[in-house]
């Protein structure tokens, strides 16, 4: 078997990442050797593979769904926004420069099609099936000529395509029909059908519409996936995180001790790898929220300053909003603060940045004895160490090089009193360390909070991925899905006018 499938979407956030992970987990449970693939990803949430390559976190989680190690081949092009107009381009896991959207779509993207197709071909040679995720919508007619992630990759590799639509948003029938009708005949020939996502209610009420859609397009619906709380895998876009929403809906469990522990995460601009706090949110009795006002720090037992793709910009934002003063007050009072990656850097004494912001010398918040110099070479590592008497694993993604001038050692960063700083992302996923850290925070905050003794973040992730696999197995036509992956799009699919403009 040398199968493949591309999951496209009617919109961004239609559920492509989740559905891709679900199909991957369903296939691997059938004994299929499967890998995920996304040709081009735009995300501030990234991960470091064992060979030191940077890829999107969504693809790393999809690899976990496949029970394989993630590699750079699974996400050959990663765009990391540095603002509204430019992004860092990461090619096969390594940064190759900054580029404006016009410059990228004006020629660079097209030239990457060969690299993308070669990466996919290498994966297809090593696995029984490769499940590919598109980006945004395949019907962006202004960008079709340079597309390397939707119909460009589907046509280049001969992949069948399913279009995923989020019915919870409304307008899914028009979106399905319009998406197909705006594609060129050669692209339409690869679109086999549709997958409805996030349906609430009695599916029999939907059947007449699905029949009419089949009559209008000649294409069937391969499944209606019900709405389920808490099924999101690691998010792609840190620019759209809700400032006041909870991190993610999860199983509600009462605290083990008498008190809850309140965690406030500063929602800095260009926030990256905010998934670091997911492990805290999974703990019974830990309440995590994103904040952007100084008064929201007042009742927090722990404040986290997360990673950011714009350390100097985040520093300015903290000062403008009064959060910098709130952090300084906390530190003076001995109340816990944790800085991660960019958040660690801005807690230091000063920053020398001729790379990211090109701002030169900038004074930091002066809350940790650290000086930071930005290097052109990006640090991409998977460190292992020990803290608070517990083994810790993490990953590093940063240009800033920290010179630690004092304090106690802490995960290659430092600690002064209850102010902690580290470049390590993902450290809180180490269960023993997370519990030890939360005990320290609770003691400093005067809370009678007790970490649950048996919370396993890795087990919770596996449980979540199995739920995604169950969703596909129970609510998709898996026989038809198997035929599509194995044999490609059915022949003779009708053309839906008007098609793409010339």
PDB file of C-alpha atoms in Angstrom, residues 111-215:
ATOM      1  CA  UNK A 111      10.205  27.709  -5.997  1.00  0.00           C
ATOM      2  CA  UNK A 112       9.636  25.613  -2.867  1.00  0.00           C
ATOM      3  CA  UNK A 113       7.170  23.264  -4.584  1.00  0.00           C
ATOM      4  CA  UNK A 114       9.968  20.879  -5.605  1.00  0.00           C
ATOM      5  CA  UNK A 115      11.274  20.678  -2.015  1.00  0.00           C
ATOM      6  CA  UNK A 116       7.768  20.056  -0.715  1.00  0.00           C
ATOM      7  CA  UNK A 117       7.011  17.329  -3.275  1.00  0.00           C
ATOM      8  CA  UNK A 118      10.382  15.671  -2.630  1.00  0.00           C
ATOM      9  CA  UNK A 119       9.666  15.607   1.117  1.00  0.00           C
ATOM     10  CA  UNK A 120       6.252  14.062   0.539  1.00  0.00           C
ATOM     11  CA  UNK A 121       7.683  11.491  -1.875  1.00  0.00           C
ATOM     12  CA  UNK A 122      10.312  10.478   0.695  1.00  0.00           C
ATOM     13  CA  UNK A 123       7.628   9.985   3.326  1.00  0.00           C
ATOM     14  CA  UNK A 124       5.441   7.998   0.925  1.00  0.00           C
ATOM     15  CA  UNK A 125       8.396   5.743   0.197  1.00  0.00           C
ATOM     16  CA  UNK A 126       8.822   4.990   3.899  1.00  0.00           C
ATOM     17  CA  UNK A 127       5.183   4.658   5.012  1.00  0.00           C
ATOM     18  CA  UNK A 128       2.080   2.782   3.908  1.00  0.00           C
ATOM     19  CA  UNK A 129       0.042   5.989   3.933  1.00  0.00           C
ATOM     20  CA  UNK A 130       0.637   9.721   4.379  1.00  0.00           C
ATOM     21  CA  UNK A 131      -2.243  11.878   5.603  1.00  0.00           C
ATOM     22  CA  UNK A 132      -1.721  15.473   4.513  1.00  0.00           C
ATOM     23  CA  UNK A 133      -3.233  18.625   5.966  1.00  0.00           C
ATOM     24  CA  UNK A 134      -3.924  21.676   3.836  1.00  0.00           C
ATOM     25  CA  UNK A 135      -3.944  25.287   5.007  1.00  0.00           C
ATOM     26  CA  UNK A 136      -6.766  27.799   5.022  1.00  0.00           C
ATOM     27  CA  UNK A 137      -9.004  27.170   2.018  1.00  0.00           C
ATOM     28  CA  UNK A 138      -8.032  25.611  -1.339  1.00  0.00           C
ATOM     29  CA  UNK A 139     -10.297  28.156  -3.072  1.00  0.00           C
ATOM     30  CA  UNK A 140      -8.117  31.213  -2.433  1.00  0.00           C
ATOM     31  CA  UNK A 141      -8.187  32.109  -6.129  1.00  0.00           C
ATOM     32  CA  UNK A 142      -5.767  35.016  -5.651  1.00  0.00           C
ATOM     33  CA  UNK A 143      -3.078  32.602  -4.383  1.00  0.00           C
ATOM     34  CA  UNK A 144      -3.691  29.481  -6.495  1.00  0.00           C
ATOM     35  CA  UNK A 145      -0.813  30.104  -8.912  1.00  0.00           C
ATOM     36  CA  UNK A 146       1.748  29.898  -6.100  1.00  0.00           C
ATOM     37  CA  UNK A 147      -0.050  27.320  -3.923  1.00  0.00           C
ATOM     38  CA  UNK A 148       2.143  24.553  -2.508  1.00  0.00           C
ATOM     39  CA  UNK A 149      -0.024  23.385   0.401  1.00  0.00           C
ATOM     40  CA  UNK A 150      -3.539  22.710  -0.959  1.00  0.00           C
ATOM     41  CA  UNK A 151      -4.392  21.834  -4.569  1.00  0.00           C
ATOM     42  CA  UNK A 152      -0.829  22.541  -5.671  1.00  0.00           C
ATOM     43  CA  UNK A 153       0.463  19.629  -3.603  1.00  0.00           C
ATOM     44  CA  UNK A 154      -2.619  17.498  -4.358  1.00  0.00           C
ATOM     45  CA  UNK A 155      -2.156  17.891  -8.113  1.00  0.00           C
ATOM     46  CA  UNK A 156       1.624  17.535  -7.927  1.00  0.00           C
ATOM     47  CA  UNK A 157       1.377  14.257  -5.968  1.00  0.00           C
ATOM     48  CA  UNK A 158      -1.949  12.960  -7.342  1.00  0.00           C
ATOM     49  CA  UNK A 159      -3.621  13.001  -3.924  1.00  0.00           C
ATOM     50  CA  UNK A 160      -7.373  12.597  -3.394  1.00  0.00           C
ATOM     51  CA  UNK A 161      -8.886  15.471  -1.410  1.00  0.00           C
ATOM     52  CA  UNK A 162     -11.599  15.680   1.233  1.00  0.00           C
ATOM     53  CA  UNK A 163     -12.947  19.092   2.188  1.00  0.00           C
ATOM     54  CA  UNK A 164     -13.626  19.601   5.912  1.00  0.00           C
ATOM     55  CA  UNK A 165     -16.323  22.073   6.955  1.00  0.00           C
ATOM     56  CA  UNK A 166     -17.187  23.363  10.441  1.00  0.00           C
ATOM     57  CA  UNK A 167     -20.988  23.195  10.550  1.00  0.00           C
ATOM     58  CA  UNK A 168     -21.026  24.821  13.996  1.00  0.00           C
ATOM     59  CA  UNK A 169     -20.165  28.122  12.281  1.00  0.00           C
ATOM     60  CA  UNK A 170     -23.103  27.856   9.874  1.00  0.00           C
ATOM     61  CA  UNK A 171     -23.159  28.026   6.083  1.00  0.00           C
ATOM     62  CA  UNK A 172     -21.445  24.697   5.565  1.00  0.00           C
ATOM     63  CA  UNK A 173     -23.419  23.673   2.454  1.00  0.00           C
ATOM     64  CA  UNK A 174     -22.678  26.941   0.664  1.00  0.00           C
ATOM     65  CA  UNK A 175     -19.039  26.635   1.741  1.00  0.00           C
ATOM     66  CA  UNK A 176     -18.720  23.082   0.400  1.00  0.00           C
ATOM     67  CA  UNK A 177     -20.381  23.944  -2.908  1.00  0.00           C
ATOM     68  CA  UNK A 178     -18.548  27.243  -3.340  1.00  0.00           C
ATOM     69  CA  UNK A 179     -15.160  25.705  -2.570  1.00  0.00           C
ATOM     70  CA  UNK A 180     -15.551  23.091  -5.311  1.00  0.00           C
ATOM     71  CA  UNK A 181     -17.089  25.563  -7.793  1.00  0.00           C
ATOM     72  CA  UNK A 182     -14.099  27.929  -7.508  1.00  0.00           C
ATOM     73  CA  UNK A 183     -11.554  25.237  -8.416  1.00  0.00           C
ATOM     74  CA  UNK A 184     -10.144  24.552 -11.880  1.00  0.00           C
ATOM     75  CA  UNK A 185     -11.394  21.357 -13.609  1.00  0.00           C
ATOM     76  CA  UNK A 186      -8.052  19.594 -12.947  1.00  0.00           C
ATOM     77  CA  UNK A 187      -8.318  20.403  -9.239  1.00  0.00           C
ATOM     78  CA  UNK A 188     -11.982  19.475  -9.021  1.00  0.00           C
ATOM     79  CA  UNK A 189     -11.129  16.032 -10.403  1.00  0.00           C
ATOM     80  CA  UNK A 190      -9.194  15.325  -7.181  1.00  0.00           C
ATOM     81  CA  UNK A 191     -11.917  16.488  -4.756  1.00  0.00           C
ATOM     82  CA  UNK A 192     -13.641  13.247  -3.779  1.00  0.00           C
ATOM     83  CA  UNK A 193     -16.089  14.630  -1.234  1.00  0.00           C
ATOM     84  CA  UNK A 194     -16.724  16.221   2.119  1.00  0.00           C
ATOM     85  CA  UNK A 195     -16.415  15.725   5.883  1.00  0.00           C
ATOM     86  CA  UNK A 196     -18.791  17.613   8.168  1.00  0.00           C
ATOM     87  CA  UNK A 197     -17.171  18.618  11.453  1.00  0.00           C
ATOM     88  CA  UNK A 198     -18.652  19.742  14.823  1.00  0.00           C
ATOM     89  CA  UNK A 199     -22.277  18.737  14.213  1.00  0.00           C
ATOM     90  CA  UNK A 200     -24.735  19.101  17.109  1.00  0.00           C
ATOM     91  CA  UNK A 201     -28.088  17.325  17.190  1.00  0.00           C
ATOM     92  CA  UNK A 202     -29.903  14.620  15.215  1.00  0.00           C
ATOM     93  CA  UNK A 203     -27.860  13.698  12.147  1.00  0.00           C
ATOM     94  CA  UNK A 204     -30.974  12.445  10.330  1.00  0.00           C
ATOM     95  CA  UNK A 205     -32.051  16.096  10.030  1.00  0.00           C
ATOM     96  CA  UNK A 206     -28.873  16.735   8.050  1.00  0.00           C
ATOM     97  CA  UNK A 207     -29.346  13.880   5.571  1.00  0.00           C
ATOM     98  CA  UNK A 208     -31.624  15.731   3.094  1.00  0.00           C
ATOM     99  CA  UNK A 209     -29.036  18.498   2.774  1.00  0.00           C
ATOM    100  CA  UNK A 210     -26.236  16.003   2.220  1.00  0.00           C
ATOM    101  CA  UNK A 211     -28.309  14.302  -0.484  1.00  0.00           C
ATOM    102  CA  UNK A 212     -28.903  17.641  -2.194  1.00  0.00           C
ATOM    103  CA  UNK A 213     -25.194  18.467  -1.941  1.00  0.00           C
ATOM    104  CA  UNK A 214     -24.418  15.145  -3.628  1.00  0.00           C
ATOM    105  CA  UNK A 215     -26.877  15.971  -6.389  1.00  0.00           C
TER     106      UNK A 215
END
